[in-house]
Short mmCIF file of C-alpha atoms in Angstrom, two decimals:
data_model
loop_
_atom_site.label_atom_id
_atom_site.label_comp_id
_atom_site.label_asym_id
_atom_site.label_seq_id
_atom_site.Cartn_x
_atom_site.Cartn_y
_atom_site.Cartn_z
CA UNK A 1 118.48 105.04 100.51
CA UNK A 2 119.13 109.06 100.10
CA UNK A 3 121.34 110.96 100.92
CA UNK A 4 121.13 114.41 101.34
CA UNK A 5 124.79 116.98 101.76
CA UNK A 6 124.12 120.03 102.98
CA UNK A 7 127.17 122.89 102.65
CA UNK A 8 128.31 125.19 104.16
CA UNK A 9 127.84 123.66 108.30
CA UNK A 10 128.27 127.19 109.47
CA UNK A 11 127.82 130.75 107.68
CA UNK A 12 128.04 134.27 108.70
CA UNK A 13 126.81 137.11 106.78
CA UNK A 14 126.51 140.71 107.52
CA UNK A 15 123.20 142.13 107.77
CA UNK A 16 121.40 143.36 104.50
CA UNK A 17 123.88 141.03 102.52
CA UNK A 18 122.52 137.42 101.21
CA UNK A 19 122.94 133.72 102.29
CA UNK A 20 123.21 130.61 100.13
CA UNK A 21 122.91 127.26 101.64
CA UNK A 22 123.42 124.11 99.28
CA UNK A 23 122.22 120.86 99.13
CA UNK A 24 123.00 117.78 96.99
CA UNK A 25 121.02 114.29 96.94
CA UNK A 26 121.88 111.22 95.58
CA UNK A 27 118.29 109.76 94.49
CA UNK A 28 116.85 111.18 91.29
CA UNK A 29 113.65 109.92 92.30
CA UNK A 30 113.24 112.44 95.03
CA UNK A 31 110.59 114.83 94.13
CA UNK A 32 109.86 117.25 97.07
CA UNK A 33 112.63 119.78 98.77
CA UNK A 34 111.29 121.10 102.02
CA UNK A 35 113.84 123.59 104.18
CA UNK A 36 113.36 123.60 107.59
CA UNK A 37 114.20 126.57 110.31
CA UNK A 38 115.17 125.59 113.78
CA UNK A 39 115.31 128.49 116.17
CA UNK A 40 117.34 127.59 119.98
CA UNK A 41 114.96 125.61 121.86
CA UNK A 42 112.38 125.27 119.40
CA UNK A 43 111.68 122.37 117.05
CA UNK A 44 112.12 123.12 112.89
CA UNK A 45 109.55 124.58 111.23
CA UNK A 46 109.00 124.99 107.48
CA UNK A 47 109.52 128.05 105.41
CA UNK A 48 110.04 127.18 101.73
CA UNK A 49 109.52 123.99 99.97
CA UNK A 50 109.90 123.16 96.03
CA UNK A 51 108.77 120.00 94.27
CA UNK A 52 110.04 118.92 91.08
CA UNK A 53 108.10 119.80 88.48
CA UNK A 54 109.46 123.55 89.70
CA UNK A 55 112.68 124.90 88.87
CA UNK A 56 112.44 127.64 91.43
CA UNK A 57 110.11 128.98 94.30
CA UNK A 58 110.30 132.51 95.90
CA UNK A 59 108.41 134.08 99.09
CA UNK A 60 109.22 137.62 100.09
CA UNK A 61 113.05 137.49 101.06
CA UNK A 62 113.33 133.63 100.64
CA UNK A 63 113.64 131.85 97.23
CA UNK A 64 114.92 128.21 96.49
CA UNK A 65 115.93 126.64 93.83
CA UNK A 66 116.16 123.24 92.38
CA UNK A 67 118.36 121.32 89.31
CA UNK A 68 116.80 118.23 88.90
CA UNK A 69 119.87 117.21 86.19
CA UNK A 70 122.43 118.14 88.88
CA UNK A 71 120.57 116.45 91.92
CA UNK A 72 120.66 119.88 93.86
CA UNK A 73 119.07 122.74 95.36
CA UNK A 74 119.40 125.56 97.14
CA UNK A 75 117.93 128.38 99.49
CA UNK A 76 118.77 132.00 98.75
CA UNK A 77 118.42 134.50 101.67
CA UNK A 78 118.18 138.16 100.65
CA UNK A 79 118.41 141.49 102.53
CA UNK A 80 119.05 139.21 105.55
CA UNK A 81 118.19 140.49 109.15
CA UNK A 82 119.48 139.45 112.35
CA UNK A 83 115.80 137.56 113.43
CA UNK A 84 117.13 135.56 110.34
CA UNK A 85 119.99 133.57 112.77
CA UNK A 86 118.95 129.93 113.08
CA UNK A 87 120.02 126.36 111.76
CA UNK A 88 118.57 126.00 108.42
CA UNK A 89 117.81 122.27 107.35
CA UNK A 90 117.19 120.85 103.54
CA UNK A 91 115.25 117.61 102.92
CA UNK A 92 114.63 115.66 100.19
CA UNK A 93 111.49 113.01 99.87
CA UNK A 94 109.53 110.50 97.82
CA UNK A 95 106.39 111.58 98.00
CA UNK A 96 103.37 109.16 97.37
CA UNK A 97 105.87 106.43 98.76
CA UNK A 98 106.12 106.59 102.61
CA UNK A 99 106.73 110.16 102.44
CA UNK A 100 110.27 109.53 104.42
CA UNK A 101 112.29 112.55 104.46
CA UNK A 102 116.06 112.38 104.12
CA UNK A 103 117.95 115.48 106.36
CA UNK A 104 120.62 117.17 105.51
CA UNK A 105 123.19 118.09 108.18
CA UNK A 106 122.29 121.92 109.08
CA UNK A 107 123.67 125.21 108.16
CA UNK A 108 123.75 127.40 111.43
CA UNK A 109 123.16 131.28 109.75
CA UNK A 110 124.59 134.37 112.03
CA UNK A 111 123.33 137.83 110.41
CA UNK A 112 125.83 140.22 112.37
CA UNK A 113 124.10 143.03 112.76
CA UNK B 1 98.61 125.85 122.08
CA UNK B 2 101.04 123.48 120.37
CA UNK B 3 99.96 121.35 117.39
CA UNK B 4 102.61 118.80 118.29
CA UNK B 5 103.33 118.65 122.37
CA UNK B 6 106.20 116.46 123.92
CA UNK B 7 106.74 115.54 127.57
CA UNK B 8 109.03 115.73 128.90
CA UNK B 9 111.18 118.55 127.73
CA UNK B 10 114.24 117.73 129.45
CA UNK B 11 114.68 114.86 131.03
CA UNK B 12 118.23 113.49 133.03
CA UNK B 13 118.23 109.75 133.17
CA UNK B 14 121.54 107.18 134.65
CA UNK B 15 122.50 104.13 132.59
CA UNK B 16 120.38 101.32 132.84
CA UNK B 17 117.00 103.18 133.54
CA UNK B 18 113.97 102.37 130.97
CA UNK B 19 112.31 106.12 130.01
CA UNK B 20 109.69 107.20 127.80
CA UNK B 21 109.45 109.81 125.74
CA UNK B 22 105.62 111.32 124.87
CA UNK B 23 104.45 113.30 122.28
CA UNK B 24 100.50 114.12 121.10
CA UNK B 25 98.86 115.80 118.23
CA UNK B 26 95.89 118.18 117.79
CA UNK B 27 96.74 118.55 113.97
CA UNK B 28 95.15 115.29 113.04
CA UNK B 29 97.40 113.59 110.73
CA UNK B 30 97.64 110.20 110.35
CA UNK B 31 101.76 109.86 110.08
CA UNK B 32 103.74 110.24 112.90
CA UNK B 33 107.30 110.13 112.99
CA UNK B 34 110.18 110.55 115.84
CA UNK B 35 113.55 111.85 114.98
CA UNK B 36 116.93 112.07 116.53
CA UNK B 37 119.15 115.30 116.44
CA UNK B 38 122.82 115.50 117.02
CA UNK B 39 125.25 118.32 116.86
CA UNK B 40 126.69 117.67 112.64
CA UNK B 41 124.61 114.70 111.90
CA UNK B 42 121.61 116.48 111.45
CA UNK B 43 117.79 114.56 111.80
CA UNK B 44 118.34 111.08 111.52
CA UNK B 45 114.88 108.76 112.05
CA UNK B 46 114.32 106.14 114.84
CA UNK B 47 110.89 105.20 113.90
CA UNK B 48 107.80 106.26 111.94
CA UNK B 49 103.90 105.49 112.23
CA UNK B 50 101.30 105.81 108.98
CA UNK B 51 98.52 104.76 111.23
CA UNK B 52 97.35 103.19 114.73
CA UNK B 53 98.17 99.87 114.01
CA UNK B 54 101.48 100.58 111.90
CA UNK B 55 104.62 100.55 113.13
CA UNK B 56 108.11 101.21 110.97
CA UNK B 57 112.08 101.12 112.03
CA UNK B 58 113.89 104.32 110.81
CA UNK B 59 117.62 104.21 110.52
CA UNK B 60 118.59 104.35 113.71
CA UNK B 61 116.20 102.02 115.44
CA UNK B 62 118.42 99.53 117.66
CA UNK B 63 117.64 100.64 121.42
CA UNK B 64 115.13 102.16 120.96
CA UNK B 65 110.91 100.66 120.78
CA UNK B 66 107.38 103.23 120.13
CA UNK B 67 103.77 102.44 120.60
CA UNK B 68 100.71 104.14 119.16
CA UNK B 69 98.34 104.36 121.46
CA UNK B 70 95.91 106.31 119.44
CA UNK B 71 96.04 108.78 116.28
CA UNK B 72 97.44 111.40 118.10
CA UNK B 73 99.37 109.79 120.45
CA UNK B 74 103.12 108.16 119.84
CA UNK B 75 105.39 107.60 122.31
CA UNK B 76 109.19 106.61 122.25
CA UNK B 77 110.90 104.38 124.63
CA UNK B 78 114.40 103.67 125.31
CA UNK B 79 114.69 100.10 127.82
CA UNK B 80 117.87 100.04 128.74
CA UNK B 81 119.36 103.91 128.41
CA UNK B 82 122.97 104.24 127.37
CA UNK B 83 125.50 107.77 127.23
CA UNK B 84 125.25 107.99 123.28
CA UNK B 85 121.39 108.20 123.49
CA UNK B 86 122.02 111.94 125.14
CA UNK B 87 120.39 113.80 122.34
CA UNK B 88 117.46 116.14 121.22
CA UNK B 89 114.49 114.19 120.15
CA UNK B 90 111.75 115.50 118.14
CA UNK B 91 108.59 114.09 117.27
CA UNK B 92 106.91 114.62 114.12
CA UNK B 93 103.21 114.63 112.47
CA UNK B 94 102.60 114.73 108.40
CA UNK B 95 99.62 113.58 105.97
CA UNK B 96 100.57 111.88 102.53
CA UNK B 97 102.05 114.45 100.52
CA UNK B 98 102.70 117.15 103.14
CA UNK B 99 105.88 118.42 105.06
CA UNK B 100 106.64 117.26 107.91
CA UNK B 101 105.46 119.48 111.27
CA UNK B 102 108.08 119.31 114.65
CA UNK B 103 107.11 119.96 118.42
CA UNK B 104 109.83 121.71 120.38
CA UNK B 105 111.83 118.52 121.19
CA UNK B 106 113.28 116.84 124.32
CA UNK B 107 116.39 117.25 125.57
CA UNK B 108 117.27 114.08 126.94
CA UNK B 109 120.69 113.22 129.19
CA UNK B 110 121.89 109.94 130.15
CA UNK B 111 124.68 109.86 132.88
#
């Protein structure tokens, strides 16, 4: 099966600077990238995702990006603000297949402010 | 309200005791999914559900059983609880092609 690596486990950044969170998968077949948010107490929730055919996705602050030759991808944080503190998740999945998704191992963000 | 709901929220349970874990959907996907959350091993999947009469093992399936009762209901049981089953569950909906969407988990504690 996949099998997602997800670097670094912890990061701390100082507000207004930017925060990169990698991921590497082992299936080249894998097609969609979802990231996932989880704030304390609250289940993950989706905030970027890229799909293959896409070598890079941006929405306001957040951008990802994907090399399909490399089997990784990554989420780029800029101007980062302290409501931006969470565990950040990467996924990788088949789509059209069972649509199982494959989790990486969390990156928990601190944005001192 | 919440698209995806699970009862309990936290839940304390001894060694031994059978539990169950619910979760419902107003979203109306077909797929629903519970996971497993640990502190550095990420999401890992106990089971998954395409439809009311389909029922899949995840990864980490021993100890654990589900039943579909309906489309938008999926609930998680654990017979015989052990210590290493303290954990955050979440339960999760998707249709074919989409991301996945979480409820707010339960926090669940076996002494």
């Amino acid at each position: 099966g996949e099998n997602v690596e997800q670097h670094p486990s912890t990061l701390s950044v100082q507000e207004g600077d930017s925060a990169v969170i990698k991921c590497t998968y082992s299936d080249s077949a894998s097609n969609y990238f979802p990231w996932y948010k989880q704030e304390l107490g609250k289940g993950p929730q989706l905030i970027i995702d890229i799909r293959s055919n896409v070598g890079e996705k941006k929405d306001q602050r957040i951008a990802v990006t994907l090399n399909k030759t490399a089997k990784h991808f990554s989420l780029h944080i800029t101007e980062t603000q302290p409501e931006d503190s969470a565990v950040y998740f990467c996924a990788a999945s088949l789509e059209n297949t069972g649509n199982q998704f494959y989790f990486g191992t969390g990156t928990s963000l601190t944005v001192i402010p | 309200d919440a698209d995806v709901t699970q009862t309990p929220r936290n839940r304390i349970t001894k060694t031994g005791k059978r539990i169950m874990l619910e979760c419902s959907q107003t979203k109306g996907h077909d797929r629903m999914y519970w996971y497993r959350q640990d502190p550095g091993l990420g999401l890992r999947l106990i089971y998954y559900s395409f439809d009311v009469k389909d029922i899949n093992k995840g990864e980490i399936s021993d100890g654990y059983s589900v039943s579909r009762q309906a489309q938008a209901k999926f609930s998680l049981s654990l017979e015989s609880a052990i210590p290493n089953q303290t954990a955050l569950y979440f339960c999760a909906t998707s249709d074919p092609g989409s991301p996945l969407h979480f409820g707010n988990g339960t926090r669940l504690t076996v002494t």
